mmCIF file of C-alpha atoms in Angstrom:
data_model
loop_
_atom_site.group_PDB
_atom_site.id
_atom_site.type_symbol
_atom_site.label_atom_id
_atom_site.label_comp_id
_atom_site.label_asym_id
_atom_site.label_seq_id
_atom_site.Cartn_x
_atom_site.Cartn_y
_atom_site.Cartn_z
ATOM 1 C CA MET A 72 99.884 75.518 -10.945
ATOM 2 C CA ALA A 73 103.792 75.919 -10.620
ATOM 3 C CA THR A 74 103.745 75.642 -6.533
ATOM 4 C CA ASP A 75 102.195 72.087 -6.984
ATOM 5 C CA PHE A 76 105.255 70.796 -8.517
ATOM 6 C CA LEU A 77 107.394 71.874 -5.445
ATOM 7 C CA ASP A 78 105.728 72.889 -2.267
ATOM 8 C CA LEU A 79 106.555 76.404 -0.987
ATOM 9 C CA SER A 80 107.463 74.982 2.865
ATOM 10 C CA LEU A 81 110.063 72.456 1.157
ATOM 11 C CA LEU A 82 110.984 75.404 -0.876
ATOM 12 C CA ALA A 83 111.794 77.444 2.527
ATOM 13 C CA SER A 84 113.396 74.436 3.815
ATOM 14 C CA LEU A 85 115.660 73.758 0.983
ATOM 15 C CA ARG A 86 116.415 77.580 0.813
ATOM 16 C CA LEU A 87 117.532 77.596 4.462
ATOM 17 C CA LEU A 88 119.506 74.222 4.074
ATOM 18 C CA PHE A 89 121.488 75.725 1.141
ATOM 19 C CA ASP A 90 122.166 78.946 2.725
ATOM 20 C CA THR A 91 123.275 77.396 5.944
ATOM 21 C CA ALA A 92 125.681 75.102 4.015
ATOM 22 C CA SER A 93 126.940 78.171 2.229
ATOM 23 C CA LEU A 94 127.525 80.169 5.663
ATOM 24 C CA VAL A 95 129.264 77.382 7.082
ATOM 25 C CA LEU A 96 131.425 76.613 4.112
ATOM 26 C CA ILE A 97 132.504 80.087 3.518
ATOM 27 C CA TRP A 98 133.464 80.987 7.130
ATOM 28 C CA LEU A 99 135.517 77.772 7.394
ATOM 29 C CA VAL A 100 137.129 78.525 3.825
ATOM 30 C CA GLN A 101 137.707 81.909 5.474
ATOM 31 C CA LEU A 102 139.144 81.520 8.690
ATOM 32 C CA VAL A 103 140.796 77.911 8.341
ATOM 33 C CA ILE A 104 141.604 77.158 4.719
ATOM 34 C CA TYR A 105 142.563 80.007 3.250
ATOM 35 C CA PRO A 106 144.724 81.203 5.995
ATOM 36 C CA SER A 107 146.418 77.670 6.107
ATOM 37 C CA PHE A 108 147.971 78.636 2.670
ATOM 38 C CA LEU A 109 149.888 80.931 3.981
ATOM 39 C CA TYR A 110 151.960 78.260 6.046
ATOM 40 C CA LEU A 111 152.801 75.861 3.332
ATOM 41 C CA GLN A 112 155.927 76.555 1.313
ATOM 42 C CA GLY A 113 157.336 75.482 -2.198
ATOM 43 C CA VAL A 114 156.507 71.788 -3.100
ATOM 44 C CA ASN A 115 154.340 71.062 -0.241
ATOM 45 C CA PHE A 116 151.923 74.046 -1.153
ATOM 46 C CA LYS A 117 151.888 73.340 -4.695
ATOM 47 C CA GLN A 118 151.061 69.633 -4.264
ATOM 48 C CA TRP A 119 148.300 70.524 -1.552
ATOM 49 C CA HIS A 120 146.561 73.341 -3.427
ATOM 50 C CA GLY A 121 145.914 71.123 -6.593
ATOM 51 C CA LEU A 122 144.403 68.282 -4.432
ATOM 52 C CA TYR A 123 142.423 70.921 -2.392
ATOM 53 C CA THR A 124 140.889 72.303 -5.452
ATOM 54 C CA LYS A 125 139.914 69.153 -7.027
ATOM 55 C CA ARG A 126 138.529 67.926 -3.886
ATOM 56 C CA VAL A 127 136.556 70.990 -2.691
ATOM 57 C CA THR A 128 134.752 71.542 -5.756
ATOM 58 C CA TYR A 129 132.797 68.288 -4.899
ATOM 59 C CA VAL A 130 131.451 69.983 -1.950
ATOM 60 C CA VAL A 131 131.305 73.714 -3.055
ATOM 61 C CA LEU A 132 129.789 72.946 -6.633
ATOM 62 C CA PRO A 133 126.591 70.743 -5.195
ATOM 63 C CA ILE A 134 126.151 73.687 -2.756
ATOM 64 C CA MET A 135 126.384 76.412 -5.094
ATOM 65 C CA LEU A 136 124.330 74.867 -8.071
ATOM 66 C CA GLY A 137 121.636 73.746 -5.257
ATOM 67 C CA GLN A 138 121.519 77.147 -3.677
ATOM 68 C CA LEU A 139 121.246 78.905 -7.392
ATOM 69 C CA MET A 140 118.273 76.204 -8.486
ATOM 70 C CA VAL A 141 116.368 76.992 -5.053
ATOM 71 C CA TYR A 142 116.485 80.618 -5.690
ATOM 72 C CA GLY A 143 115.886 80.156 -9.446
ATOM 73 C CA TRP A 144 112.726 78.346 -8.523
ATOM 74 C CA LEU A 145 111.666 80.848 -5.635
ATOM 75 C CA CYS A 146 111.956 83.492 -8.343
ATOM 76 C CA LEU A 147 109.424 81.965 -10.482
ATOM 77 C CA VAL A 148 106.825 80.882 -7.871
ATOM 78 C CA ALA A 149 107.151 82.929 -4.732
ATOM 79 C CA ALA A 150 109.296 86.226 -5.932
ATOM 80 C CA SER A 151 109.303 88.846 -2.961
ATOM 81 C CA TRP A 152 111.902 91.422 -1.801
ATOM 82 C CA ASP A 153 114.032 88.927 0.480
ATOM 83 C CA VAL A 154 114.148 86.215 -2.387
ATOM 84 C CA LEU A 155 115.057 88.667 -5.305
ATOM 85 C CA GLY A 156 117.758 90.535 -2.698
ATOM 86 C CA ASN A 157 118.945 87.036 -1.856
ATOM 87 C CA THR A 158 119.164 86.346 -5.718
ATOM 88 C CA LEU A 159 121.458 89.459 -6.521
ATOM 89 C CA LEU A 160 123.624 88.788 -3.744
ATOM 90 C CA ILE A 161 124.079 85.299 -4.650
ATOM 91 C CA ALA A 162 124.785 86.381 -8.446
ATOM 92 C CA GLY A 163 127.542 88.744 -6.578
ATOM 93 C CA VAL A 164 129.188 85.606 -4.945
ATOM 94 C CA TRP A 165 129.123 83.826 -8.208
ATOM 95 C CA PHE A 166 130.664 86.922 -10.202
ATOM 96 C CA ILE A 167 133.271 87.139 -7.391
ATOM 97 C CA THR A 168 134.179 83.336 -7.505
ATOM 98 C CA PHE A 169 134.376 83.106 -11.224
ATOM 99 C CA PHE A 170 136.115 86.204 -11.961
ATOM 100 C CA LEU A 171 138.158 86.732 -8.958
ATOM 101 C CA ALA A 172 138.857 83.661 -7.037
ATOM 102 C CA VAL A 173 139.199 81.011 -9.517
ATOM 103 C CA PRO A 174 141.730 83.020 -11.470
ATOM 104 C CA LEU A 175 143.701 83.392 -8.296
ATOM 105 C CA HIS A 176 143.363 79.790 -7.620
ATOM 106 C CA SER A 177 144.595 79.207 -11.347
ATOM 107 C CA ALA A 178 147.570 81.545 -10.529
ATOM 108 C CA LEU A 179 148.404 79.898 -7.273
ATOM 109 C CA ASP A 180 148.888 76.421 -8.890
ATOM 110 C CA THR A 181 151.745 78.377 -11.158
ATOM 111 C CA ALA A 182 153.515 80.836 -8.847
ATOM 112 C CA ASP A 183 156.695 80.565 -7.658
ATOM 113 C CA ASN A 184 156.011 82.415 -4.464
ATOM 114 C CA HIS A 185 152.366 81.789 -3.603
ATOM 115 C CA LEU A 186 152.537 84.338 -0.570
ATOM 116 C CA PRO A 187 151.327 87.286 -2.015
ATOM 117 C CA LEU A 188 148.384 85.562 -4.108
ATOM 118 C CA SER A 189 147.227 83.567 -1.171
ATOM 119 C CA ALA A 190 146.995 86.836 0.933
ATOM 120 C CA ARG A 191 144.842 88.596 -1.566
ATOM 121 C CA LEU A 192 142.615 85.413 -2.133
ATOM 122 C CA VAL A 193 142.045 85.897 1.878
ATOM 123 C CA ARG A 194 141.084 89.482 1.070
ATOM 124 C CA VAL A 195 138.814 88.955 -1.945
ATOM 125 C CA ASN A 196 137.000 86.035 -0.116
ATOM 126 C CA TRP A 197 136.114 88.397 2.796
ATOM 127 C CA TRP A 198 133.442 89.668 -0.096
ATOM 128 C CA ARG A 199 131.823 86.441 -0.536
ATOM 129 C CA THR A 200 131.807 85.699 3.186
ATOM 130 C CA GLY A 201 130.227 89.123 3.658
ATOM 131 C CA LEU A 202 127.614 88.285 0.831
ATOM 132 C CA TRP A 203 126.819 84.758 1.844
ATOM 133 C CA THR A 204 126.518 85.909 5.566
ATOM 134 C CA VAL A 205 123.753 88.385 4.641
ATOM 135 C CA VAL A 206 122.098 85.818 2.444
ATOM 136 C CA TRP A 207 121.771 83.470 5.249
ATOM 137 C CA GLY A 208 120.755 86.393 7.592
ATOM 138 C CA VAL A 209 117.686 87.406 5.053
ATOM 139 C CA SER A 210 116.785 83.647 4.902
ATOM 140 C CA THR A 211 116.733 82.914 8.518
ATOM 141 C CA TRP A 212 114.814 86.271 9.275
ATOM 142 C CA GLU A 213 112.289 85.471 6.655
ATOM 143 C CA VAL A 214 112.008 81.546 6.935
ATOM 144 C CA LEU A 215 112.194 81.104 10.466
ATOM 145 C CA PRO A 216 109.246 81.551 12.814
#
């Protein structure tokens, strides 16, 4: 049976682990990292932003892919309202990431005045922050006793 491959209690633990990692990451980005862009100017910003986007990928990508794999597996072996709902919310995060945030980051790399784009990135990121916060809340409610 499919549940023999990966125990449901392990999946629940991995779910909570990746959802908590996503929560901490997104709030750090929203409250500290993205607002700091508004304080950097000119060449300093361009150098930092290029370095930041490369380095942060090593943190963000494993969390997002791990979360996606856990929810994909949960949808196959233990689909429920909370799993399916969180999967849809996570799909929303991916949509915002790749269709709004990534293009804004690309534009920031070449912008003469990055401040309006940085401010827009902060606003757009509130949607990801909200979605991942709800995902974490639902998981915490469902997984923890």
